[in-house]
Coordinates of C-alpha atoms and ligand atoms in Angstrom, one line a residue:
X1235 CA -6.2 -28.0 -30.1
X1236 CA -3.3 -27.6 -27.7
X1237 CA -2.4 -30.4 -25.2
X1238 CA -3.6 -29.3 -21.7
X1239 CA -0.9 -28.4 -19.1
X1240 CA -0.4 -31.3 -16.7
X1241 CA -0.1 -30.1 -13.0
X1242 CA 1.7 -31.6 -10.2
X1243 CA 1.1 -30.2 -6.8
X1244 CA 3.8 -30.8 -4.0
X1245 CA 3.5 -30.5 -0.4
X1246 CA 6.4 -31.4 1.8
X1247 CA 4.8 -30.8 5.1
X1248 CA 1.0 -31.5 4.9
X1249 CA -1.3 -31.2 7.9
X1250 CA -4.7 -32.2 9.1
X1251 CA -6.3 -29.0 9.9
X1252 CA -8.4 -28.9 12.8
X1253 CA -10.7 -25.9 12.3
X1254 CA -12.8 -24.3 15.0
X1255 CA -14.5 -21.2 16.2
X1256 CA -14.2 -19.3 19.5
X1257 CA -15.9 -15.8 20.3
X1258 CA -12.7 -14.9 21.8
X1259 CA -9.5 -16.7 22.5
X1260 CA -8.0 -16.0 26.0
X1261 CA -4.1 -16.8 26.1
X1262 CA -3.0 -18.7 29.1
X1263 CA -6.6 -20.0 30.0
X1264 CA -8.8 -22.8 29.0
X1265 CA -10.8 -22.1 25.8
X1266 CA -13.8 -23.9 24.7
X1267 CA -13.9 -24.3 21.0
X1268 CA -16.7 -25.2 18.6
X1269 CA -15.6 -27.8 16.1
X1270 CA -16.0 -26.9 12.3
X1271 CA -13.9 -30.0 11.0
X1272 CA -10.7 -31.8 10.6
X1273 CA -9.5 -31.6 7.0
X1274 CA -6.7 -33.3 5.3
X1275 CA -4.7 -30.3 4.2
X1276 CA -1.4 -28.5 3.6
X1277 CA -1.0 -25.9 0.9
X1278 CA -0.4 -28.2 -2.0
X1279 CA -3.1 -30.5 -1.0
X1280 CA -5.5 -27.5 -0.8
X1281 CA -4.5 -26.5 -4.4
X1282 CA -5.4 -30.1 -5.7
X1283 CA -8.7 -30.0 -3.7
X1284 CA -9.7 -26.9 -5.5
X1285 CA -8.7 -27.9 -8.9
X1286 CA -10.4 -31.4 -8.6
X1287 CA -13.6 -29.5 -7.7
X1288 CA -13.0 -27.5 -11.0
X1289 CA -12.5 -30.9 -12.9
X1290 CA -9.0 -30.5 -13.6
X1291 CA -6.8 -33.6 -13.4
X1292 CA -4.2 -33.2 -10.9
X1293 CA -1.4 -35.2 -9.2
X1294 CA -0.2 -34.7 -5.6
X1295 CA 3.3 -35.6 -4.3
X1296 CA 5.5 -34.8 -1.1
X1297 CA 5.8 -36.5 2.1
X1298 CA 2.9 -38.1 4.2
X1299 CA 3.1 -39.8 7.5
X1300 CA 2.2 -43.5 7.1
X1301 CA 0.5 -43.7 10.5
X1302 CA -2.4 -41.4 9.9
X1303 CA -2.8 -41.2 6.2
X1304 CA -6.3 -42.5 5.9
X1305 CA -8.1 -39.1 5.5
X1306 CA -5.8 -38.0 2.9
X1307 CA -6.1 -41.4 0.9
X1308 CA -10.0 -41.0 1.2
X1309 CA -9.7 -37.5 -0.1
X1310 CA -7.6 -38.4 -3.0
X1311 CA -9.8 -41.4 -4.0
X1312 CA -13.2 -39.5 -3.7
X1313 CA -11.8 -36.6 -5.9
X1314 CA -9.7 -38.4 -8.5
X1315 CA -6.5 -36.8 -7.3
X1316 CA -3.7 -39.0 -8.3
X1317 CA -1.6 -39.8 -5.3
X1318 CA 2.2 -40.1 -5.7
X1319 CA 3.0 -38.9 -2.0
X1320 CA 6.0 -40.6 -0.7
X1321 CA 5.2 -42.2 2.6
X1322 CA 7.4 -41.7 5.7
X1323 CA 7.5 -43.2 9.3
X1324 CA 5.3 -41.5 11.7
X1325 CA 2.5 -39.0 11.6
X1326 CA 1.5 -36.1 9.6
X1327 CA 1.0 -33.0 11.8
X1328 CA -2.3 -31.6 13.0
X1329 CA -2.6 -27.8 12.7
X1330 CA -5.1 -25.9 14.6
X1331 CA -7.1 -23.0 13.1
X1332 CA -9.5 -20.8 15.1
X1333 CA -11.7 -18.0 13.8
X1334 CA -12.9 -15.6 16.2
X1335 CA -16.1 -13.3 16.1
X1336 CA -14.1 -10.3 14.8
X1337 CA -13.0 -12.6 11.9
X1338 CA -9.3 -12.8 13.4
X1339 CA -8.0 -16.3 12.6
X1340 CA -5.3 -17.8 14.9
X1341 CA -3.3 -20.5 13.5
X1342 CA -1.1 -23.1 15.4
X1343 CA 1.1 -24.8 12.7
X1344 CA 3.2 -27.7 14.3
X1345 CA 6.7 -28.8 13.2
X1346 CA 5.7 -32.1 11.5
X1347 CA 7.7 -35.0 10.9
X1348 CA 11.4 -35.2 10.2
X1349 CA 12.6 -36.2 6.8
X1350 CA 15.5 -38.8 6.8
X1351 CA 18.2 -38.2 4.3
X1352 CA 17.4 -41.6 2.4
X1353 CA 13.8 -40.4 2.1
X1354 CA 15.0 -37.1 0.4
X1355 CA 17.2 -38.9 -1.8
X1356 CA 14.6 -41.4 -3.1
X1357 CA 12.1 -38.5 -3.5
X1358 CA 14.4 -36.4 -5.6
X1359 CA 15.5 -39.5 -7.7
X1360 CA 11.8 -39.9 -8.4
X1361 CA 11.5 -36.2 -9.4
X1362 CA 13.9 -36.6 -12.1
X1363 CA 11.4 -37.8 -14.4
X1364 CA 8.7 -35.3 -13.8
X1365 CA 9.4 -33.2 -16.8
X1366 CA 8.1 -36.2 -18.9
X1367 CA 4.6 -36.2 -17.2
X1368 CA 4.1 -32.6 -16.1
X1369 CA 4.3 -29.0 -17.4
X1370 CA 3.5 -26.9 -14.3
X1371 CA 4.9 -28.0 -10.7
X1372 CA 3.4 -26.0 -7.7
X1373 CA 5.5 -26.5 -4.7
X1374 CA 3.6 -25.2 -1.6
X1375 CA 4.1 -24.8 1.9
X1376 CA 6.8 -25.2 4.5
X1377 CA 9.8 -27.6 4.6
X1378 CA 9.9 -30.1 7.3
X1379 CA 13.0 -30.8 9.3
X1380 CA 15.5 -32.8 7.7
X1381 CA 15.4 -31.1 4.1
X1382 CA 18.4 -29.1 3.9
X1383 CA 17.6 -25.5 2.4
X1384 CA 20.7 -25.5 0.2
X1385 CA 19.6 -29.0 -1.2
X1386 CA 16.1 -27.6 -1.7
X1387 CA 17.3 -24.6 -3.8
X1388 CA 19.6 -26.6 -6.1
X1389 CA 16.9 -29.2 -6.5
X1390 CA 14.5 -26.4 -7.7
X1391 CA 17.2 -25.2 -10.2
X1392 CA 17.5 -28.6 -11.6
X1393 CA 13.8 -29.0 -12.1
X1394 CA 13.8 -25.7 -13.7
X1395 CA 16.8 -26.6 -16.0
X1396 CA 14.5 -29.6 -17.3
X1397 CA 12.0 -27.2 -18.6
X1398 CA 9.4 -27.5 -15.9
X1399 CA 7.5 -24.2 -15.0
X1400 CA 7.8 -24.0 -11.1
X1401 CA 5.3 -22.1 -8.9
X1402 CA 6.8 -21.5 -5.7
X1403 CA 4.6 -20.6 -2.6
X1404 CA 6.4 -20.9 0.6
X1405 CA 7.7 -18.7 3.4
X1406 CA 11.0 -17.9 5.5
X1407 CA 14.2 -19.3 4.1
X1408 CA 12.5 -21.7 1.7
X1409 CA 11.3 -18.8 -0.1
X1410 CA 14.4 -16.5 0.3
X1411 CA 16.7 -19.5 -1.0
X1412 CA 14.1 -20.9 -3.3
X1413 CA 13.8 -17.6 -5.3
X1414 CA 17.6 -18.1 -6.2
X1415 CA 16.2 -20.7 -8.6
X1416 CA 13.9 -18.1 -10.3
X1417 CA 10.7 -19.9 -10.3
X1418 CA 8.2 -19.0 -12.9
X1419 CA 5.8 -17.6 -10.4
X1420 CA 5.8 -16.8 -6.7
X1421 CA 3.0 -15.7 -4.5
X1422 CA 4.1 -14.3 -1.3
X1423 CA 1.5 -12.7 1.0
X1424 CA 2.4 -9.1 2.3
X1425 CA 4.1 -10.7 5.4
X1426 CA 6.3 -13.1 3.3
X1427 CA 7.2 -10.3 1.1
X1428 CA 8.3 -8.2 4.2
X1429 CA 10.3 -11.1 5.7
X1430 CA 11.8 -11.5 2.2
X1431 CA 12.8 -7.8 1.7
X1432 CA 13.6 -7.0 5.3
X1433 CA 11.2 -3.9 5.2
X1434 CA 7.8 -3.1 6.6
X1435 CA 5.7 -2.7 3.5
X1436 CA 3.1 0.0 4.6
X1437 CA 1.4 0.9 1.3
X1438 CA 0.5 -0.4 -2.0
X1439 CA 3.5 1.5 -3.8
X1440 CA 6.1 -0.1 -1.4
X1441 CA 4.6 -3.7 -2.3
X1442 CA 4.5 -3.1 -5.9
X1443 CA 8.2 -1.6 -5.8
X1444 CA 9.4 -4.6 -3.9
X1445 CA 7.6 -7.1 -6.4
X1446 CA 9.0 -5.3 -9.4
X1447 CA 12.6 -5.7 -8.0
X1448 CA 11.8 -9.5 -7.7
X1449 CA 10.6 -9.5 -11.2
X1450 CA 13.6 -7.8 -12.6
X1451 CA 15.7 -10.5 -10.8
X1452 CA 14.2 -13.0 -13.1
X1453 CA 10.9 -14.3 -11.5
X1454 CA 8.5 -14.0 -14.4
X1455 CA 5.3 -13.7 -12.3
X1456 CA 5.3 -12.1 -8.9
X1457 CA 1.9 -12.0 -7.5
X1458 CA 1.5 -10.5 -3.9
X1459 CA -1.7 -11.5 -2.1
X1460 CA -2.9 -9.0 0.7
X1461 CA -5.8 -10.7 2.4
X1462 CA -9.0 -8.7 2.0
X1463 CA -7.1 -6.0 0.2
X1464 CA -6.7 -8.4 -2.6
X1465 CA -3.6 -8.9 -4.9
X1466 CA -1.2 -7.5 -7.3
X1467 CA 0.4 -9.2 -10.1
X1468 CA 3.6 -7.9 -11.6
X1469 CA 5.0 -9.4 -15.0
X1470 CA 6.2 -8.2 -18.4
X1471 CA 2.7 -7.3 -19.2
X1472 CA 2.6 -4.7 -16.4
X1473 CA 0.9 -4.5 -13.2
X1474 CA -2.5 -5.7 -12.5
X1475 CA -4.5 -5.3 -9.0
X1476 CA -7.4 -7.2 -8.0
X1477 CA -9.8 -6.2 -5.2
X1478 CA -12.3 -8.6 -3.7
X1479 CA -15.6 -7.6 -2.3
X1480 CA -16.1 -6.9 1.5
X1481 CA -17.5 -9.7 3.5
X1482 CA -19.1 -8.9 6.8
X1483 CA -18.6 -12.4 8.0
X1484 CA -15.5 -14.5 7.5
X1485 CA -15.8 -18.2 8.4
X1486 CA -12.0 -18.9 7.9
X1487 CA -9.3 -17.3 5.8
X1488 CA -7.2 -20.6 6.0
X1489 CA -6.4 -21.7 2.5
X1490 CA -7.3 -18.4 0.7
X1491 CA -4.0 -18.3 -0.7
X1492 CA -4.0 -21.9 -2.0
X1493 CA -7.4 -21.3 -3.6
X1494 CA -5.7 -18.3 -5.4
X1495 CA -3.0 -20.7 -6.6
X1496 CA -5.6 -23.0 -7.8
X1497 CA -7.4 -20.3 -9.6
X1498 CA -4.4 -19.0 -11.5
X1499 CA -3.6 -22.6 -12.5
X1500 CA -7.0 -23.0 -14.0
X1501 CA -6.6 -19.6 -16.0
X1502 CA -3.2 -21.0 -17.3
X1503 CA -4.7 -24.3 -18.3
X1504 CA -7.4 -22.6 -20.3
X1505 CA -4.9 -20.1 -21.6
X1506 CA -7.0 -17.0 -20.4
X1507 CA -5.5 -13.7 -20.4
X1508 CA -4.1 -12.0 -17.2
X1509 CA -7.3 -10.0 -16.3
X1510 CA -9.6 -13.2 -16.8
X1511 CA -7.1 -15.4 -14.8
X1512 CA -6.7 -12.9 -11.9
X1513 CA -10.5 -12.2 -11.8
X1514 CA -11.0 -16.0 -11.5
X1515 CA -8.3 -16.7 -9.0
X1516 CA -9.5 -13.8 -6.7
X1517 CA -13.1 -15.0 -6.9
X1518 CA -12.1 -18.6 -5.9
X1519 CA -9.9 -17.1 -3.1
X1520 CA -12.7 -15.0 -1.9
X1521 CA -15.2 -17.8 -2.0
X1522 CA -12.7 -19.7 0.5
X1523 CA -13.0 -17.3 3.2
X1524 CA -16.7 -17.9 3.3
X1525 CA -16.2 -21.8 4.1
X1526 CA -14.7 -23.7 6.7
X1527 CA -12.7 -25.7 4.2
X1528 CA -11.1 -24.8 0.7
X1529 CA -13.1 -26.0 -2.5
X1530 CA -15.8 -25.0 -4.8
X1531 CA -18.9 -25.7 -2.7
X1532 CA -21.2 -23.8 -5.0
X1533 CA -20.4 -23.0 -8.7
X1534 CA -23.2 -20.3 -8.7
X1535 CA -21.7 -18.5 -5.7
X1536 CA -18.3 -18.5 -7.4
X1537 CA -19.9 -17.3 -10.8
X1538 CA -21.6 -14.4 -8.9
X1539 CA -18.3 -13.2 -7.3
X1540 CA -16.7 -12.9 -10.6
X1541 CA -18.1 -9.5 -11.5
X1542 CA -17.6 -8.4 -8.0
X1543 CA -13.9 -8.4 -8.4
X1544 CA -12.5 -5.0 -9.2
X1545 CA -9.4 -5.0 -11.6
X1546 CA -7.2 -2.1 -12.1
X1547 CA -4.3 -1.6 -14.5
X1548 CA -1.6 0.2 -12.8
Ligands
ATP1378 N1 -11.2 -11.3 4.0 C1 -11.2 -11.4 2.8 N2 -12.1 -11.1 1.9 C2 -12.1 -11.4 0.6 N3 -11.0 -12.0 -0.1 C3 -10.1 -12.5 0.8 C4 -10.1 -12.2 2.2 N4 -8.9 -12.7 2.6 C5 -8.2 -13.3 1.6 N5 -8.9 -13.1 0.5 C6 -8.5 -13.6 -0.9 O1 -7.5 -14.5 -0.9 C7 -6.4 -14.1 -1.5 C8 -5.2 -14.7 -0.6 O2 -5.4 -14.3 0.6 P1 -4.0 -14.1 1.7 O3 -3.2 -13.0 1.1 O4 -4.6 -14.1 2.9 O5 -3.2 -15.4 1.3 P2 -2.3 -16.3 2.3 O6 -1.8 -15.5 3.4 O7 -1.3 -16.9 1.3 O8 -3.3 -17.4 2.8 P3 -3.2 -18.9 3.3 O9 -1.8 -19.1 3.5 O10 -4.0 -19.1 4.6 O11 -3.5 -19.8 2.1 C9 -6.5 -12.6 -1.5 O12 -5.6 -12.0 -2.4 C10 -7.8 -12.3 -1.6 O13 -8.1 -12.6 -3.1
F1X1379 O1 3.1 -24.7 7.8 P1 2.9 -24.4 6.3 O2 3.3 -25.4 5.4 O3 3.5 -23.0 5.8 O4 1.3 -24.0 6.1 C1 0.4 -25.0 6.4 C2 -0.9 -24.5 6.4 O5 -1.1 -23.4 7.3 O6 -1.2 -24.1 5.0 C3 -2.5 -24.3 4.7 C4 -3.4 -22.9 4.3 O7 -2.6 -22.4 3.3 C5 -3.0 -25.1 5.9 O8 -4.0 -26.1 5.2 C6 -1.9 -25.7 6.5 O9 -2.3 -26.0 7.9

């Protein structure tokens, strides 16, 4: 039997997500919001939450504000998530997420804490031994102020040179600079891919063309997520498209992409083929949009979703 892959999930800029519902948001006016929850989150934390629900051992790291860490600590303890977060002075940010009746989700993501150069230096010194303990490192979400983008990119290259498989799920300059390190997998959504290529991608052919170019540049797996239109996965084995079922009622799309990353990791750990892996990842992410928070709330519902994912080899 082969040794299971060991997973590290990194969140440099976590958040407490304040999730709510309003029939209609009026800009510039007072809006009364129904509270749906306050969840310790951030992209890599969400990935870990889903993996923990799927009974996969996972370690988390990144930066966490020491002044409001209790909800995170409780989450990690209750879910057996190994906590290697580096504590920094101050508070982790709160992000606001509001779903409206028409399923539109408005997100207000705040900037977060500022990382001091000594925090970054200590963090990367610790990361130098990751290759001994982990196989796959998922680096998820935005970079807080204080992390120089060029340092970030050369750090990624260093991790890669140590033999780690890097999954990079970020945006803006962290993505455009990060891909220079040729991560093993990236999962931009359509908007992130548009920003990266500087083109409006109006149809599936355009999206696939751009994904292929990134793949040819040395990124082994390029997966573009397209919200309710599903995802396409370009790698050496070809192009695979997944389409989720249609949901009349969306609770919150927040964390759908993170749930997809967790589902992909689950497939890699079990050495599933590409079709089985993307089917599972798509079902996990589709489940996420029916909930206020990420996670596998009901395995039966997840299993019922699996046959409803349409897969097409293109
Ligand atoms: N409305 C929806 N119905 C069904 N499945 C959905 C819907 N929205 C998203 N998904 C599923 O979730 C996946 C990821 O969604 P999306 O492209 O919105 O990711 P994202 O923008 O990275 O999300 P986030 O940053 O909030 O985690 C999609 O590929 C799809 O499988
Ligand atoms: O500001 P970032 O780091 O890009 O994204 C942060 C965030 O929007 O991502 C998660 C959903 O994917 C949320 O839990 C969190 O608030």
